[in-house]
């Protein structure tokens, strides 16, 4: 069974802290994505990666960075957390080959609260 | 660039009634279309997708959608809903040959007993 896991379901941090959100997929997918989900706004792409050490900015990259040192792992970093980064963060992965062509598989999400 | 519009933010419907969730998109290139479902406190799960071929696509849990190129729509339908279908539904578009999605803002389906 394909799987995308995220390191935490719930996280509470203080303003100014450095925050790491980890995502791991076991499907050998080339592409990995970080989204944030806010009520009424749907999912917005923060960053994506199409290969190890390769990354591209999405629609809302400000205040975030990412790291992909291994194919299966994609980390989202909040350099200095702020209250407006309180949100649900979703990780996804996909492949451009095979029967699940271009289908994105999602993790369960991390609900981050910044106080 | 692509965009997706889900006009209905909330749709209440009685159990065993039919439902249609609307999705319209805009794009200057060929697209792939997807519907995802999100149950409370969970990630997103693929319901169905249109890549090419037949414009009527059948998915899981009795859902289907029809790709209408002339109306740039990809509406999701189910002939008879259950309480367990209560969830948020997202439409997404991806330009052919790319792997980035553009998501709609979601439609919250509430099935009433």
mmCIF file of C-alpha atoms in Angstrom:
data_model
loop_
_atom_site.group_PDB
_atom_site.id
_atom_site.type_symbol
_atom_site.label_atom_id
_atom_site.label_comp_id
_atom_site.label_asym_id
_atom_site.label_seq_id
_atom_site.Cartn_x
_atom_site.Cartn_y
_atom_site.Cartn_z
ATOM 1 C CA UNK A 1 0.000 0.000 0.000
ATOM 2 C CA UNK A 2 1.440 3.350 -1.053
ATOM 3 C CA UNK A 3 2.221 5.702 1.728
ATOM 4 C CA UNK A 4 3.159 9.282 2.474
ATOM 5 C CA UNK A 5 3.895 9.968 6.115
ATOM 6 C CA UNK A 6 4.372 13.249 7.927
ATOM 7 C CA UNK A 7 6.360 13.522 11.126
ATOM 8 C CA UNK A 8 3.670 15.160 13.263
ATOM 9 C CA UNK A 9 -0.122 15.429 13.131
ATOM 10 C CA UNK A 10 -0.228 18.417 15.480
ATOM 11 C CA UNK A 11 2.490 20.903 16.336
ATOM 12 C CA UNK A 12 2.512 23.999 18.536
ATOM 13 C CA UNK A 13 5.401 26.434 18.239
ATOM 14 C CA UNK A 14 6.223 29.950 19.418
ATOM 15 C CA UNK A 15 6.778 32.984 17.231
ATOM 16 C CA UNK A 16 10.380 33.176 16.047
ATOM 17 C CA UNK A 17 11.127 29.476 16.426
ATOM 18 C CA UNK A 18 12.648 27.478 13.584
ATOM 19 C CA UNK A 19 10.235 24.717 12.586
ATOM 20 C CA UNK A 20 10.927 21.547 10.621
ATOM 21 C CA UNK A 21 8.143 19.527 8.974
ATOM 22 C CA UNK A 22 9.235 16.173 7.617
ATOM 23 C CA UNK A 23 7.641 14.088 4.869
ATOM 24 C CA UNK A 24 8.607 10.603 3.735
ATOM 25 C CA UNK A 25 7.210 8.584 0.809
ATOM 26 C CA UNK A 26 7.814 4.923 0.068
ATOM 27 C CA UNK A 27 6.777 4.877 -3.603
ATOM 28 C CA UNK A 28 10.086 5.910 -5.194
ATOM 29 C CA UNK A 29 8.350 9.003 -6.613
ATOM 30 C CA UNK A 30 10.402 11.662 -8.318
ATOM 31 C CA UNK A 31 8.151 14.586 -7.398
ATOM 32 C CA UNK A 32 7.306 15.852 -3.945
ATOM 33 C CA UNK A 33 5.208 18.836 -2.899
ATOM 34 C CA UNK A 34 4.415 20.971 0.119
ATOM 35 C CA UNK A 35 1.040 22.722 0.337
ATOM 36 C CA UNK A 36 -0.693 24.761 2.950
ATOM 37 C CA UNK A 37 -4.443 24.495 3.348
ATOM 38 C CA UNK A 38 -6.542 27.331 4.736
ATOM 39 C CA UNK A 39 -10.349 27.578 4.934
ATOM 40 C CA UNK A 40 -11.816 29.161 1.814
ATOM 41 C CA UNK A 41 -8.451 29.220 0.046
ATOM 42 C CA UNK A 42 -8.048 25.548 -0.849
ATOM 43 C CA UNK A 43 -4.540 24.168 -1.233
ATOM 44 C CA UNK A 44 -1.729 26.486 -2.180
ATOM 45 C CA UNK A 45 1.643 25.220 -3.340
ATOM 46 C CA UNK A 46 4.615 26.350 -1.256
ATOM 47 C CA UNK A 47 7.494 24.445 -2.868
ATOM 48 C CA UNK A 48 7.994 21.368 -4.971
ATOM 49 C CA UNK A 49 10.920 19.147 -5.856
ATOM 50 C CA UNK A 50 11.332 17.064 -9.004
ATOM 51 C CA UNK A 51 14.568 15.345 -8.007
ATOM 52 C CA UNK A 52 17.046 15.065 -5.173
ATOM 53 C CA UNK A 53 18.524 18.467 -4.331
ATOM 54 C CA UNK A 54 16.258 20.115 -6.933
ATOM 55 C CA UNK A 55 13.506 22.479 -5.872
ATOM 56 C CA UNK A 56 11.260 25.149 -7.299
ATOM 57 C CA UNK A 57 9.170 27.812 -5.661
ATOM 58 C CA UNK A 58 5.441 27.432 -5.731
ATOM 59 C CA UNK A 59 2.860 30.150 -5.355
ATOM 60 C CA UNK A 60 3.565 31.168 -1.747
ATOM 61 C CA UNK A 61 7.234 30.453 -0.878
ATOM 62 C CA UNK A 62 7.850 33.515 1.295
ATOM 63 C CA UNK A 63 8.908 32.574 4.824
ATOM 64 C CA UNK A 64 9.607 28.953 3.888
ATOM 65 C CA UNK A 65 12.501 26.881 2.617
ATOM 66 C CA UNK A 66 12.840 23.191 1.734
ATOM 67 C CA UNK A 67 15.409 20.449 1.687
ATOM 68 C CA UNK A 68 15.547 17.219 -0.297
ATOM 69 C CA UNK A 69 18.758 15.312 0.431
ATOM 70 C CA UNK A 70 17.256 11.863 -0.279
ATOM 71 C CA UNK A 71 14.650 10.849 -2.838
ATOM 72 C CA UNK A 72 12.140 9.655 -0.257
ATOM 73 C CA UNK A 73 12.341 12.653 2.105
ATOM 74 C CA UNK A 74 11.219 16.248 1.654
ATOM 75 C CA UNK A 75 11.452 18.739 4.497
ATOM 76 C CA UNK A 76 9.696 22.059 4.902
ATOM 77 C CA UNK A 77 11.448 24.645 7.057
ATOM 78 C CA UNK A 78 9.937 27.717 8.637
ATOM 79 C CA UNK A 79 13.024 29.825 9.357
ATOM 80 C CA UNK A 80 11.272 32.062 11.894
ATOM 81 C CA UNK A 81 7.704 31.031 12.551
ATOM 82 C CA UNK A 82 5.024 33.710 12.588
ATOM 83 C CA UNK A 83 1.379 33.592 13.595
ATOM 84 C CA UNK A 84 0.246 33.924 9.971
ATOM 85 C CA UNK A 85 1.879 30.566 9.289
ATOM 86 C CA UNK A 86 -0.658 28.823 11.495
ATOM 87 C CA UNK A 87 -2.225 26.391 9.039
ATOM 88 C CA UNK A 88 -2.619 22.792 7.883
ATOM 89 C CA UNK A 89 0.435 21.627 5.935
ATOM 90 C CA UNK A 90 0.072 18.788 3.443
ATOM 91 C CA UNK A 91 2.830 16.852 1.741
ATOM 92 C CA UNK A 92 2.296 14.948 -1.514
ATOM 93 C CA UNK A 93 4.278 12.923 -4.001
ATOM 94 C CA UNK A 94 3.780 11.834 -7.603
ATOM 95 C CA UNK A 95 5.388 10.089 -10.533
ATOM 96 C CA UNK A 96 5.232 10.805 -14.244
ATOM 97 C CA UNK A 97 5.358 7.129 -15.138
ATOM 98 C CA UNK A 98 3.289 4.057 -14.537
ATOM 99 C CA UNK A 99 -0.357 3.438 -13.897
ATOM 100 C CA UNK A 100 -0.764 6.233 -11.379
ATOM 101 C CA UNK A 101 0.523 8.792 -13.855
ATOM 102 C CA UNK A 102 0.548 12.272 -12.376
ATOM 103 C CA UNK A 103 -1.636 11.261 -9.443
ATOM 104 C CA UNK A 104 -0.575 13.025 -6.277
ATOM 105 C CA UNK A 105 -0.599 10.941 -3.084
ATOM 106 C CA UNK A 106 -1.086 12.903 0.080
ATOM 107 C CA UNK A 107 0.051 12.522 3.648
ATOM 108 C CA UNK A 108 -2.361 13.007 6.579
ATOM 109 C CA UNK A 109 -1.279 16.596 7.178
ATOM 110 C CA UNK A 110 0.350 18.519 10.016
ATOM 111 C CA UNK A 111 -1.758 21.093 11.810
ATOM 112 C CA UNK A 112 0.702 23.780 12.924
ATOM 113 C CA UNK A 113 -0.225 26.432 15.458
ATOM 114 C CA UNK A 114 2.172 29.326 16.022
ATOM 115 C CA UNK A 115 1.581 31.241 19.258
ATOM 116 C CA UNK B 1 -1.637 29.590 -16.776
ATOM 117 C CA UNK B 2 -4.457 27.472 -15.437
ATOM 118 C CA UNK B 3 -7.169 28.281 -12.934
ATOM 119 C CA UNK B 4 -9.949 26.327 -11.270
ATOM 120 C CA UNK B 5 -13.274 27.588 -9.939
ATOM 121 C CA UNK B 6 -15.513 25.716 -7.553
ATOM 122 C CA UNK B 7 -18.504 28.016 -7.271
ATOM 123 C CA UNK B 8 -20.209 26.248 -4.376
ATOM 124 C CA UNK B 9 -18.397 26.463 -1.064
ATOM 125 C CA UNK B 10 -21.031 24.341 0.698
ATOM 126 C CA UNK B 11 -23.636 21.898 -0.601
ATOM 127 C CA UNK B 12 -26.200 20.407 1.780
ATOM 128 C CA UNK B 13 -28.136 17.400 0.462
ATOM 129 C CA UNK B 14 -30.382 14.767 1.971
ATOM 130 C CA UNK B 15 -29.290 11.157 2.180
ATOM 131 C CA UNK B 16 -30.102 9.082 -0.952
ATOM 132 C CA UNK B 17 -30.589 12.231 -3.053
ATOM 133 C CA UNK B 18 -28.394 12.930 -6.103
ATOM 134 C CA UNK B 19 -25.658 15.531 -5.952
ATOM 135 C CA UNK B 20 -23.555 17.510 -8.410
ATOM 136 C CA UNK B 21 -20.451 19.445 -7.388
ATOM 137 C CA UNK B 22 -19.391 21.955 -9.989
ATOM 138 C CA UNK B 23 -15.895 22.613 -11.279
ATOM 139 C CA UNK B 24 -14.891 24.948 -14.084
ATOM 140 C CA UNK B 25 -11.374 25.531 -15.300
ATOM 141 C CA UNK B 26 -9.501 27.783 -17.667
ATOM 142 C CA UNK B 27 -6.387 26.878 -19.608
ATOM 143 C CA UNK B 28 -4.750 27.695 -22.907
ATOM 144 C CA UNK B 29 -3.272 24.191 -23.184
ATOM 145 C CA UNK B 30 -4.546 20.651 -22.794
ATOM 146 C CA UNK B 31 -5.178 19.651 -19.217
ATOM 147 C CA UNK B 32 -5.584 16.723 -16.922
ATOM 148 C CA UNK B 33 -8.392 16.971 -14.373
ATOM 149 C CA UNK B 34 -8.775 15.457 -10.923
ATOM 150 C CA UNK B 35 -11.250 15.244 -8.082
ATOM 151 C CA UNK B 36 -9.987 14.604 -4.563
ATOM 152 C CA UNK B 37 -11.913 14.008 -1.339
ATOM 153 C CA UNK B 38 -10.799 14.992 2.142
ATOM 154 C CA UNK B 39 -12.518 13.400 5.123
ATOM 155 C CA UNK B 40 -12.250 15.214 8.479
ATOM 156 C CA UNK B 41 -8.712 15.281 9.882
ATOM 157 C CA UNK B 42 -7.280 13.361 6.949
ATOM 158 C CA UNK B 43 -5.211 14.012 3.851
ATOM 159 C CA UNK B 44 -6.623 14.070 0.329
ATOM 160 C CA UNK B 45 -7.604 10.910 -1.524
ATOM 161 C CA UNK B 46 -8.085 10.631 -5.286
ATOM 162 C CA UNK B 47 -11.692 10.055 -6.365
ATOM 163 C CA UNK B 48 -11.163 10.065 -10.113
ATOM 164 C CA UNK B 49 -9.102 11.582 -12.888
ATOM 165 C CA UNK B 50 -9.393 12.487 -16.545
ATOM 166 C CA UNK B 51 -6.243 12.181 -18.646
ATOM 167 C CA UNK B 52 -7.650 11.387 -22.105
ATOM 168 C CA UNK B 53 -10.185 9.196 -23.871
ATOM 169 C CA UNK B 54 -13.768 8.792 -22.712
ATOM 170 C CA UNK B 55 -15.152 12.009 -21.314
ATOM 171 C CA UNK B 56 -17.205 10.151 -18.681
ATOM 172 C CA UNK B 57 -14.941 9.044 -15.873
ATOM 173 C CA UNK B 58 -15.972 6.687 -13.108
ATOM 174 C CA UNK B 59 -14.267 6.774 -9.764
ATOM 175 C CA UNK B 60 -14.415 5.238 -6.327
ATOM 176 C CA UNK B 61 -17.426 5.240 -3.998
ATOM 177 C CA UNK B 62 -19.932 5.547 -6.871
ATOM 178 C CA UNK B 63 -18.772 8.971 -8.041
ATOM 179 C CA UNK B 64 -18.412 9.959 -11.686
ATOM 180 C CA UNK B 65 -17.478 13.103 -13.588
ATOM 181 C CA UNK B 66 -17.832 14.313 -17.142
ATOM 182 C CA UNK B 67 -15.195 16.294 -18.962
ATOM 183 C CA UNK B 68 -16.823 18.949 -21.148
ATOM 184 C CA UNK B 69 -14.198 20.706 -23.199
ATOM 185 C CA UNK B 70 -16.537 23.240 -24.812
ATOM 186 C CA UNK B 71 -17.832 24.364 -21.417
ATOM 187 C CA UNK B 72 -14.461 23.872 -19.694
ATOM 188 C CA UNK B 73 -16.165 21.951 -16.918
ATOM 189 C CA UNK B 74 -15.550 18.784 -14.949
ATOM 190 C CA UNK B 75 -18.559 18.380 -12.667
ATOM 191 C CA UNK B 76 -18.670 15.583 -10.094
ATOM 192 C CA UNK B 77 -21.874 13.594 -9.653
ATOM 193 C CA UNK B 78 -23.285 10.834 -7.511
ATOM 194 C CA UNK B 79 -26.822 9.469 -8.035
ATOM 195 C CA UNK B 80 -27.456 8.663 -4.371
ATOM 196 C CA UNK B 81 -25.355 10.000 -1.499
ATOM 197 C CA UNK B 82 -24.714 8.481 1.909
ATOM 198 C CA UNK B 83 -23.971 10.076 5.253
ATOM 199 C CA UNK B 84 -20.394 8.808 4.854
ATOM 200 C CA UNK B 85 -19.930 11.039 1.788
ATOM 201 C CA UNK B 86 -19.849 14.080 4.066
ATOM 202 C CA UNK B 87 -16.427 15.571 3.323
ATOM 203 C CA UNK B 88 -14.671 18.336 1.439
ATOM 204 C CA UNK B 89 -14.150 17.853 -2.287
ATOM 205 C CA UNK B 90 -11.409 19.483 -4.321
ATOM 206 C CA UNK B 91 -11.128 19.832 -8.069
ATOM 207 C CA UNK B 92 -7.625 20.185 -9.526
ATOM 208 C CA UNK B 93 -6.142 20.842 -12.956
ATOM 209 C CA UNK B 94 -2.711 20.028 -14.302
ATOM 210 C CA UNK B 95 -1.381 21.109 -17.678
ATOM 211 C CA UNK B 96 -0.446 18.194 -19.924
ATOM 212 C CA UNK B 97 3.185 17.216 -19.509
ATOM 213 C CA UNK B 98 3.597 18.924 -16.138
ATOM 214 C CA UNK B 99 3.229 17.706 -12.593
ATOM 215 C CA UNK B 100 1.987 20.797 -10.821
ATOM 216 C CA UNK B 101 -1.649 21.012 -9.806
ATOM 217 C CA UNK B 102 -3.846 24.049 -9.400
ATOM 218 C CA UNK B 103 -6.532 23.343 -6.830
ATOM 219 C CA UNK B 104 -9.965 24.858 -6.475
ATOM 220 C CA UNK B 105 -11.047 26.284 -3.137
ATOM 221 C CA UNK B 106 -13.080 23.195 -2.277
ATOM 222 C CA UNK B 107 -16.752 22.306 -1.801
ATOM 223 C CA UNK B 108 -17.952 21.077 1.552
ATOM 224 C CA UNK B 109 -20.609 18.405 1.028
ATOM 225 C CA UNK B 110 -22.882 17.822 3.990
ATOM 226 C CA UNK B 111 -25.240 14.875 3.765
ATOM 227 C CA UNK B 112 -28.280 15.184 6.002
ATOM 228 C CA UNK B 113 -30.255 12.301 7.475
#
